[in-house]
JSON list of C-alpha atoms and ligand atoms in Angstrom, two decimals:
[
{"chain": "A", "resi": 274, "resn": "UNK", "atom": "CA", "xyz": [0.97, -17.41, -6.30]},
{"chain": "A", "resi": 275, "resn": "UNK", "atom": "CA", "xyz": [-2.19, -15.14, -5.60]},
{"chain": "A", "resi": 276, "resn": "UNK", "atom": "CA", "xyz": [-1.21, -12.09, -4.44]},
{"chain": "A", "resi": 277, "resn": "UNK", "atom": "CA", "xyz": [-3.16, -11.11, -0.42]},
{"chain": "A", "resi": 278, "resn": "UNK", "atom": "CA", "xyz": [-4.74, -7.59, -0.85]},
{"chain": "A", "resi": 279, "resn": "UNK", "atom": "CA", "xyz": [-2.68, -5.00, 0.41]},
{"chain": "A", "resi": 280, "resn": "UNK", "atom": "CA", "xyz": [-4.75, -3.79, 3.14]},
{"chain": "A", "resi": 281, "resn": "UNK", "atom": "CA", "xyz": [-4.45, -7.14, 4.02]},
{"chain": "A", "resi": 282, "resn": "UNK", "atom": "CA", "xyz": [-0.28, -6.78, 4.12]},
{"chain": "A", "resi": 283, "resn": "UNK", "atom": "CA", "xyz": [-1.00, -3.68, 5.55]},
{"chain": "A", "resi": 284, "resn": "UNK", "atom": "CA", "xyz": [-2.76, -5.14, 8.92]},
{"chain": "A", "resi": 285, "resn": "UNK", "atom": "CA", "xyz": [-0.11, -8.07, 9.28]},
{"chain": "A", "resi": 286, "resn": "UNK", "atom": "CA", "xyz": [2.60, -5.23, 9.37]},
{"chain": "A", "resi": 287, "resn": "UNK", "atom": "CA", "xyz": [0.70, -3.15, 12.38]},
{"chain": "A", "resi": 288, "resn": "UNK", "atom": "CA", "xyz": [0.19, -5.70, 13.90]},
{"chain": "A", "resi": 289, "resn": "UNK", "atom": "CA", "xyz": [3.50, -7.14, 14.10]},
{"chain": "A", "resi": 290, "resn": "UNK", "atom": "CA", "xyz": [2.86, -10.70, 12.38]},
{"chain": "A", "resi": 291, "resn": "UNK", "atom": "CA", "xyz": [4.20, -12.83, 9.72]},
{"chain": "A", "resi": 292, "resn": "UNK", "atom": "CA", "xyz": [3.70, -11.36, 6.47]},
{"chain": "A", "resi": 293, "resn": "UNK", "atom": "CA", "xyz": [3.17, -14.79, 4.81]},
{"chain": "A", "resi": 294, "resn": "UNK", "atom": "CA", "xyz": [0.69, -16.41, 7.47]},
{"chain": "A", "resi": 295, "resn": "UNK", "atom": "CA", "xyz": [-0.53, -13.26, 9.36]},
{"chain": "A", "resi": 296, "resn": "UNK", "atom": "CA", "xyz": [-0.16, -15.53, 12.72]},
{"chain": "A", "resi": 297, "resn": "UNK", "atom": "CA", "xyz": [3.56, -16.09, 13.86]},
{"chain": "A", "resi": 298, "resn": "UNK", "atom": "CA", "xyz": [4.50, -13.11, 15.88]},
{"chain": "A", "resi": 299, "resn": "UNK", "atom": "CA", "xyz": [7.69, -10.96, 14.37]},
{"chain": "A", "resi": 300, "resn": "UNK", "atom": "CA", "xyz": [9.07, -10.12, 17.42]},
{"chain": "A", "resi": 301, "resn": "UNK", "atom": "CA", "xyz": [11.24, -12.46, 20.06]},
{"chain": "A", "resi": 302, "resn": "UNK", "atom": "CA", "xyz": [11.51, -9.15, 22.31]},
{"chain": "A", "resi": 303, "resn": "UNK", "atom": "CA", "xyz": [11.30, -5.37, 22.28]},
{"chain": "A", "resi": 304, "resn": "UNK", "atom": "CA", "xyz": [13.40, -4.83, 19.13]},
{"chain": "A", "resi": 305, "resn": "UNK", "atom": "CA", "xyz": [15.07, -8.43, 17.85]},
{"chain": "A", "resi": 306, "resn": "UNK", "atom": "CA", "xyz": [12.65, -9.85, 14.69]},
{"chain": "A", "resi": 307, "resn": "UNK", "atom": "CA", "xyz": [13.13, -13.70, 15.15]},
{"chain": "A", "resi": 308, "resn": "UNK", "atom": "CA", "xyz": [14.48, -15.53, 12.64]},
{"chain": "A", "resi": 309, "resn": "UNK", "atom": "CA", "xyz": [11.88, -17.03, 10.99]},
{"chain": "A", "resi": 310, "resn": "UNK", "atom": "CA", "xyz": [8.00, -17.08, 11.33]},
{"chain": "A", "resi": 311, "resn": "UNK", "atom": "CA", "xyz": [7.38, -19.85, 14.13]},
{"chain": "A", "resi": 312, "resn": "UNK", "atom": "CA", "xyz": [4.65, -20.97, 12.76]},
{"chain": "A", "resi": 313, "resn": "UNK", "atom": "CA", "xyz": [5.21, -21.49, 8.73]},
{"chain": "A", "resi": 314, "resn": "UNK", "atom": "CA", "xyz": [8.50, -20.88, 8.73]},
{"chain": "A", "resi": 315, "resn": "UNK", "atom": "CA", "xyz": [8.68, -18.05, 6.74]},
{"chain": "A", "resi": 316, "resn": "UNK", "atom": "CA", "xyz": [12.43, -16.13, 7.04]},
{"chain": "A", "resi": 317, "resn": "UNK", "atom": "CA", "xyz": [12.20, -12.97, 8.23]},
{"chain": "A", "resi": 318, "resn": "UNK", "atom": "CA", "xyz": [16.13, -12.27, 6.86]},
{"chain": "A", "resi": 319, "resn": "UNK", "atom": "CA", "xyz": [15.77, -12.78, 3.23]},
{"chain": "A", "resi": 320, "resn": "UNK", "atom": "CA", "xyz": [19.10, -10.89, 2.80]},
{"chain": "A", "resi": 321, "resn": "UNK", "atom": "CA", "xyz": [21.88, -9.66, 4.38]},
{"chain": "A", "resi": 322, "resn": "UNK", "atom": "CA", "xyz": [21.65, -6.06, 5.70]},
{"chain": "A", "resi": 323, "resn": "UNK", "atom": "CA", "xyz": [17.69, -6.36, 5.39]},
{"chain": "A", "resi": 324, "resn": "UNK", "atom": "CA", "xyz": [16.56, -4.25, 7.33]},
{"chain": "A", "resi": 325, "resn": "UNK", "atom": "CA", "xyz": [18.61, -0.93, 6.69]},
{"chain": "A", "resi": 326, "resn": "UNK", "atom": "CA", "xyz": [16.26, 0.57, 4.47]},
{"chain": "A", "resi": 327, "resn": "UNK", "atom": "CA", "xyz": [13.35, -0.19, 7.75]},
{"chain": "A", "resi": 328, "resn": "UNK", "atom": "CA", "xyz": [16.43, 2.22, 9.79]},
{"chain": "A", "resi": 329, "resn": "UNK", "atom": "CA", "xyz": [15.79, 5.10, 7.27]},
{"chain": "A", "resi": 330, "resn": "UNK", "atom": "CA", "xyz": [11.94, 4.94, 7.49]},
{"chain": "A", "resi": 331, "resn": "UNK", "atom": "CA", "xyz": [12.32, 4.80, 11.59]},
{"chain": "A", "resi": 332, "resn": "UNK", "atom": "CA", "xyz": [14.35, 8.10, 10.77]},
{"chain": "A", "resi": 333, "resn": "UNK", "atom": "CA", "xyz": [12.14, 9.93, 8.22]},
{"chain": "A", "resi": 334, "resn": "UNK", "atom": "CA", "xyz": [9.08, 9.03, 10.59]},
{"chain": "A", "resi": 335, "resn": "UNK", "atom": "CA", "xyz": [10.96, 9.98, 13.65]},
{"chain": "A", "resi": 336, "resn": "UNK", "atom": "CA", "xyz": [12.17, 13.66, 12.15]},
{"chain": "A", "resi": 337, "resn": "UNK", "atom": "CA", "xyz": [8.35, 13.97, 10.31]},
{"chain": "A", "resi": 338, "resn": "UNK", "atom": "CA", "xyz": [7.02, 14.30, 13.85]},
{"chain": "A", "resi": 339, "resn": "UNK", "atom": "CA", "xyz": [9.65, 15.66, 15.62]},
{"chain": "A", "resi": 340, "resn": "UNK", "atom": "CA", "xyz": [9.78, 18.63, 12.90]},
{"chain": "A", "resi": 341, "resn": "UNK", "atom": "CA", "xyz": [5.55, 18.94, 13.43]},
{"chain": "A", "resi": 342, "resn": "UNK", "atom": "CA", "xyz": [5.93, 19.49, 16.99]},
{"chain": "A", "resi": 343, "resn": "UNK", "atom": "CA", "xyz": [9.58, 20.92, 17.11]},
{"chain": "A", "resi": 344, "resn": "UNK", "atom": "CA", "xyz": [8.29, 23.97, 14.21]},
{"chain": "A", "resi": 345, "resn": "UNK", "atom": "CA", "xyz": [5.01, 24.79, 16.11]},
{"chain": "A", "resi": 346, "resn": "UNK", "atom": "CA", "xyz": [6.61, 25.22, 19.40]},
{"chain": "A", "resi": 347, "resn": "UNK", "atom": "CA", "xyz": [8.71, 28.13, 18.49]},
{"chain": "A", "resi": 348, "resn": "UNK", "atom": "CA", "xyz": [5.91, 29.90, 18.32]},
{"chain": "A", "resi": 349, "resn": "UNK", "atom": "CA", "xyz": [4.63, 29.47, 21.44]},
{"chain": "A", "resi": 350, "resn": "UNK", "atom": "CA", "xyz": [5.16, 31.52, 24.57]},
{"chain": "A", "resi": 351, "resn": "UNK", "atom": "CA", "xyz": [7.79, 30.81, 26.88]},
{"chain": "A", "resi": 352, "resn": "UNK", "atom": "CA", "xyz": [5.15, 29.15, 30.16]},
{"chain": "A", "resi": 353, "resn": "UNK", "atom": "CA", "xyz": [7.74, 26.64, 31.06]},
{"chain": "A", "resi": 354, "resn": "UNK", "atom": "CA", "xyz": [10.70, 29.05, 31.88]},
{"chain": "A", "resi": 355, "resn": "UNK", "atom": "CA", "xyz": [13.38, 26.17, 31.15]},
{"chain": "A", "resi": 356, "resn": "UNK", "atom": "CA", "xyz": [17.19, 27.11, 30.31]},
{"chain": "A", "resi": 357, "resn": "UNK", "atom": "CA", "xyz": [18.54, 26.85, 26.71]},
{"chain": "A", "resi": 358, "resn": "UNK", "atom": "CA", "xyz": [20.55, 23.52, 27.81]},
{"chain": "A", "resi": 359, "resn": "UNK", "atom": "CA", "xyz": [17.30, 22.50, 29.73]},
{"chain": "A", "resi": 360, "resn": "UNK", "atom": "CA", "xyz": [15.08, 22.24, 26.72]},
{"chain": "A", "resi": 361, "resn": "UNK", "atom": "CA", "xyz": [17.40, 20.83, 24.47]},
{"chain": "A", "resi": 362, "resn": "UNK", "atom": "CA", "xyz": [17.78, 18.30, 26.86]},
{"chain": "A", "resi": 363, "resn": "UNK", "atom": "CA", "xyz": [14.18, 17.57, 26.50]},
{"chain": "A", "resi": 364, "resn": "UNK", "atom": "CA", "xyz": [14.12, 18.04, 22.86]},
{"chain": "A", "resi": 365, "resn": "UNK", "atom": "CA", "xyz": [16.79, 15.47, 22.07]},
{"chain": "A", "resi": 366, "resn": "UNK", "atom": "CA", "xyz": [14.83, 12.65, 24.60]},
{"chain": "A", "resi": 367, "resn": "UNK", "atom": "CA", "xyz": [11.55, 13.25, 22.50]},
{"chain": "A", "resi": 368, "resn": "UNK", "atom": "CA", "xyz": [13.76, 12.63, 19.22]},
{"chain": "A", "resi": 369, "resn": "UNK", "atom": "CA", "xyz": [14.60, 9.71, 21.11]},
{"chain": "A", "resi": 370, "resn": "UNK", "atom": "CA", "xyz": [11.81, 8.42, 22.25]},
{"chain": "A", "resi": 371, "resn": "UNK", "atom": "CA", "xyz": [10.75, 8.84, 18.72]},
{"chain": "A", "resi": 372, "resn": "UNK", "atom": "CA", "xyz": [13.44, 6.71, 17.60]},
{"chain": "A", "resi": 373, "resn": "UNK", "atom": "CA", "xyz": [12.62, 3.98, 19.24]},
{"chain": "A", "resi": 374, "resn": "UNK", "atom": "CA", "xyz": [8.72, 4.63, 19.19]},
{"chain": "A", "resi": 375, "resn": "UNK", "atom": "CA", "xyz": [8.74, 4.07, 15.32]},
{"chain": "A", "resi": 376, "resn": "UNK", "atom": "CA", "xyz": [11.37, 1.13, 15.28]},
{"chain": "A", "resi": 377, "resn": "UNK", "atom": "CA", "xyz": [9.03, -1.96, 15.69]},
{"chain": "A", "resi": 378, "resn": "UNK", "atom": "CA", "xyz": [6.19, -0.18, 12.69]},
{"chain": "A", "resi": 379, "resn": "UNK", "atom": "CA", "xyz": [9.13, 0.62, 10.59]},
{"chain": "A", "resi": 380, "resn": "UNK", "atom": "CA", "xyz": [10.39, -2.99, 10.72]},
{"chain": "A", "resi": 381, "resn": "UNK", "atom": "CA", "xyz": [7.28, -4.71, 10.49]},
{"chain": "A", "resi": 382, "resn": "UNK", "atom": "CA", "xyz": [5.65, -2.50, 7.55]},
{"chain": "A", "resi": 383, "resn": "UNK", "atom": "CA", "xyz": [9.33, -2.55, 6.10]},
{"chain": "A", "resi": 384, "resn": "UNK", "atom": "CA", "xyz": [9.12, -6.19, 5.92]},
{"chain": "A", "resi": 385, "resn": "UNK", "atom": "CA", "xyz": [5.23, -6.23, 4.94]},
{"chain": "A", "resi": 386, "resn": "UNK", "atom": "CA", "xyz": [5.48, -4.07, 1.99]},
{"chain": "A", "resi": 387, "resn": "UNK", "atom": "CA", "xyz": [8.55, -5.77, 0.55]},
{"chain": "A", "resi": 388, "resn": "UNK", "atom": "CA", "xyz": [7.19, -9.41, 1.20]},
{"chain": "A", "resi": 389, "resn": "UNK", "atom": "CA", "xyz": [3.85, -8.09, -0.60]},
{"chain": "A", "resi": 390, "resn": "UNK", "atom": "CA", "xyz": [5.97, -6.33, -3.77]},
{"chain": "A", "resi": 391, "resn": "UNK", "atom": "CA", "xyz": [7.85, -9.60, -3.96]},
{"chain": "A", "resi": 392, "resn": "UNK", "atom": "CA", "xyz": [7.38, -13.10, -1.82]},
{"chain": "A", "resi": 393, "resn": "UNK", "atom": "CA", "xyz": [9.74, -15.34, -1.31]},
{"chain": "A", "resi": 394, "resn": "UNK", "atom": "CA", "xyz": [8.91, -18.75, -0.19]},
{"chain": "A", "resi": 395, "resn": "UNK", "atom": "CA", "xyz": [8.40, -20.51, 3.67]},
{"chain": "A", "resi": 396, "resn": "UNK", "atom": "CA", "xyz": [11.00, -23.17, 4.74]},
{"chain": "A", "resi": 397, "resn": "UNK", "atom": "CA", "xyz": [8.78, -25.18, 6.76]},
{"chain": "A", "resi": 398, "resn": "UNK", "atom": "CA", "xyz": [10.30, -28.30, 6.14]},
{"chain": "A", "resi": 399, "resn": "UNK", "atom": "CA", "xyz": [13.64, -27.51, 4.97]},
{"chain": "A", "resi": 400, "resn": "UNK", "atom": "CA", "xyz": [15.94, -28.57, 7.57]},
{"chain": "A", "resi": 401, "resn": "UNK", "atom": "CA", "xyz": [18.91, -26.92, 6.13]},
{"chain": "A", "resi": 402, "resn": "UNK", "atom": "CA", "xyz": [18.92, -23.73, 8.46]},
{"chain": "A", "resi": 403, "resn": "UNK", "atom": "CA", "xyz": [22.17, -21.87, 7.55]},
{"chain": "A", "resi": 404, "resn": "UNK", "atom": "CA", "xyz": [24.74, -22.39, 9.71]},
{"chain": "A", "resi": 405, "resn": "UNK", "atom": "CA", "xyz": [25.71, -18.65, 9.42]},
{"chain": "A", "resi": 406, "resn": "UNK", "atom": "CA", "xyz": [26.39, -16.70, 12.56]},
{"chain": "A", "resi": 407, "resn": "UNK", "atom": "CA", "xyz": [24.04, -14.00, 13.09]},
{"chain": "A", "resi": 408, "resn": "UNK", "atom": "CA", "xyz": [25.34, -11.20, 14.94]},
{"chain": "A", "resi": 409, "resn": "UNK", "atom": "CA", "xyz": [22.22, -8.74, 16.24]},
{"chain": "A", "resi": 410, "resn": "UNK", "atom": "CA", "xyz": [23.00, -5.05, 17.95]},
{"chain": "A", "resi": 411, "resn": "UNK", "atom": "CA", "xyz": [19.39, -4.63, 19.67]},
{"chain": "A", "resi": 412, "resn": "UNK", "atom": "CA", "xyz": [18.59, -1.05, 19.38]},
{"chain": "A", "resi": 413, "resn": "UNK", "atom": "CA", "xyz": [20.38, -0.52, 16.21]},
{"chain": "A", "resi": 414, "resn": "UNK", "atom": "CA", "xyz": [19.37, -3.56, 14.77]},
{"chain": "A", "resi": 415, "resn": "UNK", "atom": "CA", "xyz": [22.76, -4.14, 13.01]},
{"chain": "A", "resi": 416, "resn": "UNK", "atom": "CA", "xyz": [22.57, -7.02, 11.07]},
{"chain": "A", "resi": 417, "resn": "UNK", "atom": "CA", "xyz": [25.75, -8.99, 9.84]},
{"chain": "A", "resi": 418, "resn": "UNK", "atom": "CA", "xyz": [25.51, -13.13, 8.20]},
{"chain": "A", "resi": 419, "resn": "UNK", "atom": "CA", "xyz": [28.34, -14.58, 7.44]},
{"chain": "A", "resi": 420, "resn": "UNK", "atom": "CA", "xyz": [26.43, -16.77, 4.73]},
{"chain": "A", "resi": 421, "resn": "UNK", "atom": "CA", "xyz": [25.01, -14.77, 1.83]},
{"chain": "A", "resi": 422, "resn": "UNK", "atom": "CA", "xyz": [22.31, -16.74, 0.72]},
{"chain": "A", "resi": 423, "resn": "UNK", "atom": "CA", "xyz": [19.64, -15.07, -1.21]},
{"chain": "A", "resi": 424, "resn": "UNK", "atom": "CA", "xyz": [16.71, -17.46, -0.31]},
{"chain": "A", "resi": 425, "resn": "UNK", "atom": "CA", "xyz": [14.08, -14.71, -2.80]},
{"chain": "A", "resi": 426, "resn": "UNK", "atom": "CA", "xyz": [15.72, -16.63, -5.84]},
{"chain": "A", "resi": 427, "resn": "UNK", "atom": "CA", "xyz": [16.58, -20.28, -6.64]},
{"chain": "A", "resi": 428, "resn": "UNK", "atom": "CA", "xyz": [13.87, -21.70, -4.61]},
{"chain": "A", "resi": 429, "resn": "UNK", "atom": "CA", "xyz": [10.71, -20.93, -6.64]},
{"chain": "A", "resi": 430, "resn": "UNK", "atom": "CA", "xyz": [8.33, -23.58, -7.72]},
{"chain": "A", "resi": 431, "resn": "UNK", "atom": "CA", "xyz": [7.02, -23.52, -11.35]},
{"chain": "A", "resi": 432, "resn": "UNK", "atom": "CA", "xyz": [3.74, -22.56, -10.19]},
{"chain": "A", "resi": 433, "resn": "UNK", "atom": "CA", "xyz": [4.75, -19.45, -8.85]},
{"chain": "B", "resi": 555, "resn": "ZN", "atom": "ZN1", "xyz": [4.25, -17.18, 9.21]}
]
């Protein structure tokens, strides 16, 4: 299987697409990743619990830039006269907004750097959807399957 460039990976993950055909849209809404690429097919749950590791990068992004405008501030003069609980008011919205500013990018690059490290294979024409209930906390993006099938191995061709 020839590998896409990254840059290439790169630019599917910004812009929200399938990492394997760079054309199905990732996103059903605001924060739930469908479960498969509608156009080839592609899974976008490879495992159970995927997307944990996209919640810590949502994090570390989220805290870079709140710390690089949090740090500066304290050095500036007091021109907006708010209270103590006032600013931390505001403070803790911006972290917020943060949040859930960086949760689509961290998902999609998440899922566009690990499909580019290691691809696993499009079901187009497998019927045999899992039957597994999928239980999805938007926001949080909790994800719980009751099936635990690992489609990355056991359904590589030779040529791969
Ligand atoms: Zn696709």
């Amino acid at each position: 299987m020839q590998r896409p460039p990254f840059s290439q990976a790169l630019k599917n993950g910004v812009r929200f697409r399938c990492p394997n055909c760079g054309d199905g849209g990732l996103f059903s809404s605001f924060f739930k990743i469908r479960d498969e690429c509608p156009v080839c097919g592609l899974s976008f749950y490879p495992e159970s619990g995927y997307y944990a590791g996209a919640m810590y990068l949502d994090y570390a992004l989220a805290a870079g830039v709140f710390l690089a405008v949090f740090i500066p501030s304290l050095f500036l003069p007091d021109f907006l006269h708010l209270s103590y609980l006032q600013k931390n008011i505001l403070w803790v919205i911006f972290g917020t907004l943060l949040c859930l500013g960086f949760a689509r990018p961290s998902y999609s690059l998440w899922l566009a750097i690990d499909y580019w490290i290691s691809p696993w294979k499009a079901r187009r024409m497998q019927k045999a959807h899992s039957n597994g209930e999928i239980l999805e906390v938007p926001l949080v993006s909790m994800i719980i399957r009751t099936d635990q099938v690992d489609y990355r191995h056991g359904t590589h061709s030779p040529d791969e």
